[in-house]
Amino acid sequence: MKISIIGSGYVGTVSAACFAELGHEVICIDIDEEKVRQINAGIPPIYEEGLEELMQKHAEHHLIATSDYDYAVANSDVSFICVGTPSGDDGSIDLSIVRAASASLGRVIAKKDGYHIVVVKSTVVPETTEKVVLSTIEEYSGKRAGKDFGIAMNPEFLREGKAIYDFMHPDKIVIGAIDKRTSVIVSELYRSLDCEITHTNPKTAEMIKYVNNSFLATKISFSNEIGNICKKLGINTYEVMQAVGTDFRISKSFLNSGAGFGGSCFPKDVKALIGKAKDIGYDPILLKSVIEVNEHQPLEMIKLLKAKLGDLTGKKIAVLGLAFKNDTDDIRESRSIPVIAELLRLGADVTAYDPMASDEMKKVFNNITYHISAAGALKDADACLLMTEWDEFRNLDSEFGLMKDSVVIDGRHMIVLEDIEQDIDYVGLCW
Ligand code: UDX
């Protein structure tokens, strides 16, 4: 089938490449001419494992890019909205880009014959697809949903760094359509994937996405709260969660206590759901506590550090790990950010190392010293904080010998004391 995809960010580009791989003809629409040029040259505008190979394989054949909405929509049967839905200042969702894309689609659908289908893949709060996207397209096209065009919501469940794999090996495909015709056509796009499709209505599909992410975030904050209690009792929370996770109703995944969750999704999505709940007159106490625990957790690292070193003024502290998780340069909502801010506020001299994310973090903090190796950051340090689960940090040993004092606060359960020879003053965050 012929697909147009609005927005060539993380979700749009991955979806475009994977739909092309599934045998569809894909046109990416983006207002950024540089992104358009990159895609047509088979160059991915973002990094994702396996993305470049797919884009080079399909560039200029099954995958092209343009900034021309008219051309893209006129030459496709289905248009996916994959634009950003950032957080507003109060944490609620900002739908301005979704509205703009819907208006642009409406203007083109006004001139198009046939039953064009619009699918929302951006993460939007419940009721957005019908009350914002559908109504805006009707307004700008002068046509009627269900009669002249179709509308559906089809959320993604892609992990950053594993997005291509997750798209091609989904554990669920959710299609929330306004009518059967739309549902059948959108389902057809995924025909060659071996996965059951959940058919529902748009707002239920929107809610499934938010609940999926919010529950994962809740598991993490729950594990962190239990971890903080275990720490005070001298119990290793990893031993506790290892046993608890054997309960098939719980599963072992996402029970790793540590410095908390970051990324462009969990914090944004939980806050957006909180905002939506409040809008409809419900006070989401538990969801608010998930965010509260996560905002507090990085500061537990500082509390443990101060217990060891006392006043941090002038102390040299090495922060190992800046990205919100391993294998990415993405620092959005990284738990390193509040840790570095607090260290600076307390007068510490901060050194930092991350295999990929230093350049991104320099845009946030230009008053710390960045190194190109862990050894560089650790040299003459009074203490170090392990903030991101990079595999290379699991092998640190002799590098700790470069430190002036050897306090190591581990925020990601990276160091196995029995496996290292260097004598260090090790403190686990929740273990
Ligand atoms: C997440 C969801 O996994 C994905 O399904 C959704 O589509 C987008 O959001 P992502 O944000 O890429 O994906 O990262 P993920 O791998 O889920 O990790 C999120 C954060 O949680 C990271 O900061 C990670 O360090 C942290 N985490 C994860 C924990 O602290 N403990 C855990 O047990 C698991």
mmCIF file of N, CA, C and O and ligand atoms in Angstrom, residues 10 156-161 166 209 212-213 216 220 224 253-266 269 324-325 335 389 412, ligand 1:
data_model
loop_
_atom_site.group_PDB
_atom_site.id
_atom_site.type_symbol
_atom_site.label_atom_id
_atom_site.label_comp_id
_atom_site.label_asym_id
_atom_site.label_seq_id
_atom_site.Cartn_x
_atom_site.Cartn_y
_atom_site.Cartn_z
ATOM 1 N N TYR A 10 12.001 10.310 15.551
ATOM 2 C CA TYR A 10 12.315 8.952 15.993
ATOM 3 C C TYR A 10 11.237 7.969 15.529
ATOM 4 O O TYR A 10 11.494 6.995 14.834
ATOM 5 N N GLU A 156 2.679 3.259 19.148
ATOM 6 C CA GLU A 156 3.923 2.488 19.024
ATOM 7 C C GLU A 156 4.408 2.170 20.434
ATOM 8 O O GLU A 156 4.104 2.860 21.381
ATOM 9 N N PHE A 157 5.173 1.061 20.524
ATOM 10 C CA PHE A 157 5.713 0.643 21.825
ATOM 11 C C PHE A 157 7.208 0.416 21.660
ATOM 12 O O PHE A 157 7.753 -0.598 22.098
ATOM 13 N N LEU A 158 7.874 1.381 20.989
ATOM 14 C CA LEU A 158 9.273 1.203 20.600
ATOM 15 C C LEU A 158 10.213 1.690 21.701
ATOM 16 O O LEU A 158 10.043 2.774 22.242
ATOM 17 N N ARG A 159 11.229 0.856 22.035
ATOM 18 C CA ARG A 159 12.263 1.298 22.966
ATOM 19 C C ARG A 159 13.370 2.000 22.192
ATOM 20 O O ARG A 159 13.778 1.513 21.123
ATOM 21 N N GLU A 160 13.887 3.102 22.714
ATOM 22 C CA GLU A 160 15.001 3.786 22.050
ATOM 23 C C GLU A 160 16.201 2.835 22.028
ATOM 24 O O GLU A 160 16.527 2.192 23.022
ATOM 25 N N GLY A 161 16.792 2.716 20.853
ATOM 26 C CA GLY A 161 17.949 1.817 20.689
ATOM 27 C C GLY A 161 17.545 0.443 20.184
ATOM 28 O O GLY A 161 18.338 -0.281 19.606
ATOM 29 N N ASP A 166 11.839 -3.752 17.797
ATOM 30 C CA ASP A 166 10.509 -3.717 18.425
ATOM 31 C C ASP A 166 9.406 -3.536 17.388
ATOM 32 O O ASP A 166 8.322 -4.112 17.518
ATOM 33 N N LYS A 209 -1.715 2.934 25.268
ATOM 34 C CA LYS A 209 -0.328 3.422 25.175
ATOM 35 C C LYS A 209 0.101 4.055 26.501
ATOM 36 O O LYS A 209 1.164 3.754 27.048
ATOM 37 N N ASN A 212 0.402 1.476 29.302
ATOM 38 C CA ASN A 212 1.594 0.633 29.111
ATOM 39 C C ASN A 212 2.839 1.332 29.673
ATOM 40 O O ASN A 212 3.592 0.773 30.481
ATOM 41 N N ASN A 213 3.037 2.587 29.274
ATOM 42 C CA ASN A 213 4.226 3.302 29.756
ATOM 43 C C ASN A 213 4.124 3.642 31.228
ATOM 44 O O ASN A 213 5.106 3.531 31.968
ATOM 45 N N LEU A 216 4.926 0.613 33.371
ATOM 46 C CA LEU A 216 6.364 0.331 33.405
ATOM 47 C C LEU A 216 7.072 1.326 34.337
ATOM 48 O O LEU A 216 7.930 0.957 35.147
ATOM 49 N N ILE A 220 9.105 0.738 38.077
ATOM 50 C CA ILE A 220 10.440 1.257 38.409
ATOM 51 C C ILE A 220 10.389 2.060 39.711
ATOM 52 O O ILE A 220 11.192 1.857 40.620
ATOM 53 N N ASN A 224 12.131 1.314 43.265
ATOM 54 C CA ASN A 224 13.014 2.280 43.926
ATOM 55 C C ASN A 224 12.565 2.557 45.360
ATOM 56 O O ASN A 224 13.400 2.708 46.260
ATOM 57 N N SER A 253 10.862 -8.277 34.733
ATOM 58 C CA SER A 253 11.276 -7.069 33.998
ATOM 59 C C SER A 253 10.880 -5.787 34.715
ATOM 60 O O SER A 253 9.831 -5.715 35.357
ATOM 61 N N PHE A 254 11.754 -4.795 34.569
ATOM 62 C CA PHE A 254 11.492 -3.444 35.080
ATOM 63 C C PHE A 254 11.343 -3.406 36.593
ATOM 64 O O PHE A 254 10.578 -2.612 37.131
ATOM 65 N N LEU A 255 12.096 -4.278 37.261
ATOM 66 C CA LEU A 255 12.151 -4.250 38.731
ATOM 67 C C LEU A 255 13.538 -3.841 39.208
ATOM 68 O O LEU A 255 13.873 -4.036 40.367
ATOM 69 N N ASN A 256 14.356 -3.270 38.305
ATOM 70 C CA ASN A 256 15.713 -2.853 38.673
ATOM 71 C C ASN A 256 15.687 -1.504 39.366
ATOM 72 O O ASN A 256 15.456 -0.476 38.725
ATOM 73 N N SER A 257 15.926 -1.537 40.689
ATOM 74 C CA SER A 257 15.977 -0.249 41.405
ATOM 75 C C SER A 257 17.301 0.435 41.051
ATOM 76 O O SER A 257 18.269 -0.206 40.646
ATOM 77 N N GLY A 258 17.314 1.749 41.204
ATOM 78 C CA GLY A 258 18.528 2.504 40.859
ATOM 79 C C GLY A 258 18.217 3.984 40.870
ATOM 80 O O GLY A 258 17.355 4.447 41.624
ATOM 81 N N ALA A 259 18.882 4.715 39.979
ATOM 82 C CA ALA A 259 18.790 6.179 40.010
ATOM 83 C C ALA A 259 17.496 6.696 39.402
ATOM 84 O O ALA A 259 17.252 7.900 39.406
ATOM 85 N N GLY A 260 16.672 5.797 38.844
ATOM 86 C CA GLY A 260 15.362 6.231 38.337
ATOM 87 C C GLY A 260 15.268 6.184 36.826
ATOM 88 O O GLY A 260 16.224 5.853 36.137
ATOM 89 N N PHE A 261 14.083 6.524 36.298
ATOM 90 C CA PHE A 261 13.872 6.460 34.850
ATOM 91 C C PHE A 261 14.005 7.838 34.200
ATOM 92 O O PHE A 261 13.609 8.845 34.768
ATOM 93 N N GLY A 262 14.577 7.851 33.003
ATOM 94 C CA GLY A 262 14.672 9.080 32.212
ATOM 95 C C GLY A 262 14.083 8.810 30.839
ATOM 96 O O GLY A 262 13.205 7.957 30.700
ATOM 97 N N GLY A 263 14.543 9.539 29.851
ATOM 98 C CA GLY A 263 14.056 9.317 28.494
ATOM 99 C C GLY A 263 12.961 10.283 28.117
ATOM 100 O O GLY A 263 12.402 10.995 28.953
ATOM 101 N N SER A 264 12.626 10.259 26.801
ATOM 102 C CA SER A 264 11.639 11.216 26.287
ATOM 103 C C SER A 264 10.216 10.701 26.470
ATOM 104 O O SER A 264 9.261 11.366 26.085
ATOM 105 N N CYS A 265 10.057 9.507 27.035
ATOM 106 C CA CYS A 265 8.708 8.927 27.086
ATOM 107 C C CYS A 265 8.126 8.804 28.483
ATOM 108 O O CYS A 265 7.091 9.399 28.789
ATOM 109 N N PHE A 266 8.776 7.992 29.338
ATOM 110 C CA PHE A 266 8.159 7.738 30.650
ATOM 111 C C PHE A 266 7.797 9.025 31.397
ATOM 112 O O PHE A 266 6.640 9.222 31.783
ATOM 113 N N ASP A 269 5.021 10.956 29.433
ATOM 114 C CA ASP A 269 3.726 10.281 29.308
ATOM 115 C C ASP A 269 2.995 10.202 30.645
ATOM 116 O O ASP A 269 1.776 10.409 30.704
ATOM 117 N N PHE A 324 20.411 8.863 29.327
ATOM 118 C CA PHE A 324 19.338 8.398 30.219
ATOM 119 C C PHE A 324 19.357 6.891 30.359
ATOM 120 O O PHE A 324 18.785 6.345 31.304
ATOM 121 N N LYS A 325 20.010 6.210 29.416
ATOM 122 C CA LYS A 325 20.226 4.770 29.507
ATOM 123 C C LYS A 325 21.388 4.424 28.589
ATOM 124 O O LYS A 325 21.864 5.254 27.811
ATOM 125 N N ARG A 335 18.762 10.977 34.613
ATOM 126 C CA ARG A 335 18.863 11.174 36.068
ATOM 127 C C ARG A 335 20.214 11.808 36.446
ATOM 128 O O ARG A 335 20.383 12.276 37.565
ATOM 129 N N GLU A 389 23.695 2.684 32.854
ATOM 130 C CA GLU A 389 24.077 1.269 32.796
ATOM 131 C C GLU A 389 24.861 0.918 31.511
ATOM 132 O O GLU A 389 24.470 0.014 30.764
ATOM 133 N N ARG A 412 23.376 2.042 39.522
ATOM 134 C CA ARG A 412 22.785 1.146 38.519
ATOM 135 C C ARG A 412 23.180 -0.327 38.713
ATOM 136 O O ARG A 412 23.122 -1.108 37.774
HETATM 137 C C1 UDX B 1 10.229 3.222 26.957
HETATM 138 C C2 UDX B 1 9.372 1.966 26.835
HETATM 139 O O1 UDX B 1 10.152 0.836 27.195
HETATM 140 C C3 UDX B 1 8.875 1.814 25.385
HETATM 141 O O2 UDX B 1 8.026 0.682 25.300
HETATM 142 C C4 UDX B 1 8.099 3.069 25.003
HETATM 143 O O3 UDX B 1 7.602 2.980 23.678
HETATM 144 C C5 UDX B 1 9.003 4.275 25.137
HETATM 145 O O4 UDX B 1 9.507 4.381 26.482
HETATM 146 P P1 UDX B 1 12.714 3.930 26.440
HETATM 147 O O5 UDX B 1 12.296 5.237 27.028
HETATM 148 O O6 UDX B 1 13.476 3.903 25.178
HETATM 149 O O7 UDX B 1 11.376 3.027 26.169
HETATM 150 O O8 UDX B 1 13.615 3.226 27.543
HETATM 151 P P2 UDX B 1 13.580 1.958 28.479
HETATM 152 O O9 UDX B 1 14.541 0.998 27.944
HETATM 153 O O10 UDX B 1 12.195 1.517 28.696
HETATM 154 O O11 UDX B 1 14.155 2.596 29.877
HETATM 155 C C6 UDX B 1 13.515 3.759 30.380
HETATM 156 C C7 UDX B 1 14.261 4.239 31.633
HETATM 157 O O12 UDX B 1 13.951 3.373 32.737
HETATM 158 C C8 UDX B 1 15.772 4.298 31.527
HETATM 159 O O13 UDX B 1 16.219 5.502 32.139
HETATM 160 C C9 UDX B 1 16.231 3.090 32.348
HETATM 161 O O14 UDX B 1 17.494 3.338 32.977
HETATM 162 C C10 UDX B 1 15.151 3.003 33.406
HETATM 163 N N1 UDX B 1 14.919 1.673 33.958
HETATM 164 C C11 UDX B 1 14.493 0.672 33.136
HETATM 165 C C12 UDX B 1 15.078 1.472 35.333
HETATM 166 O O15 UDX B 1 15.468 2.379 36.068
HETATM 167 N N2 UDX B 1 14.795 0.242 35.859
HETATM 168 C C13 UDX B 1 14.369 -0.787 35.072
HETATM 169 O O16 UDX B 1 14.155 -1.876 35.601
HETATM 170 C C14 UDX B 1 14.216 -0.574 33.661
#
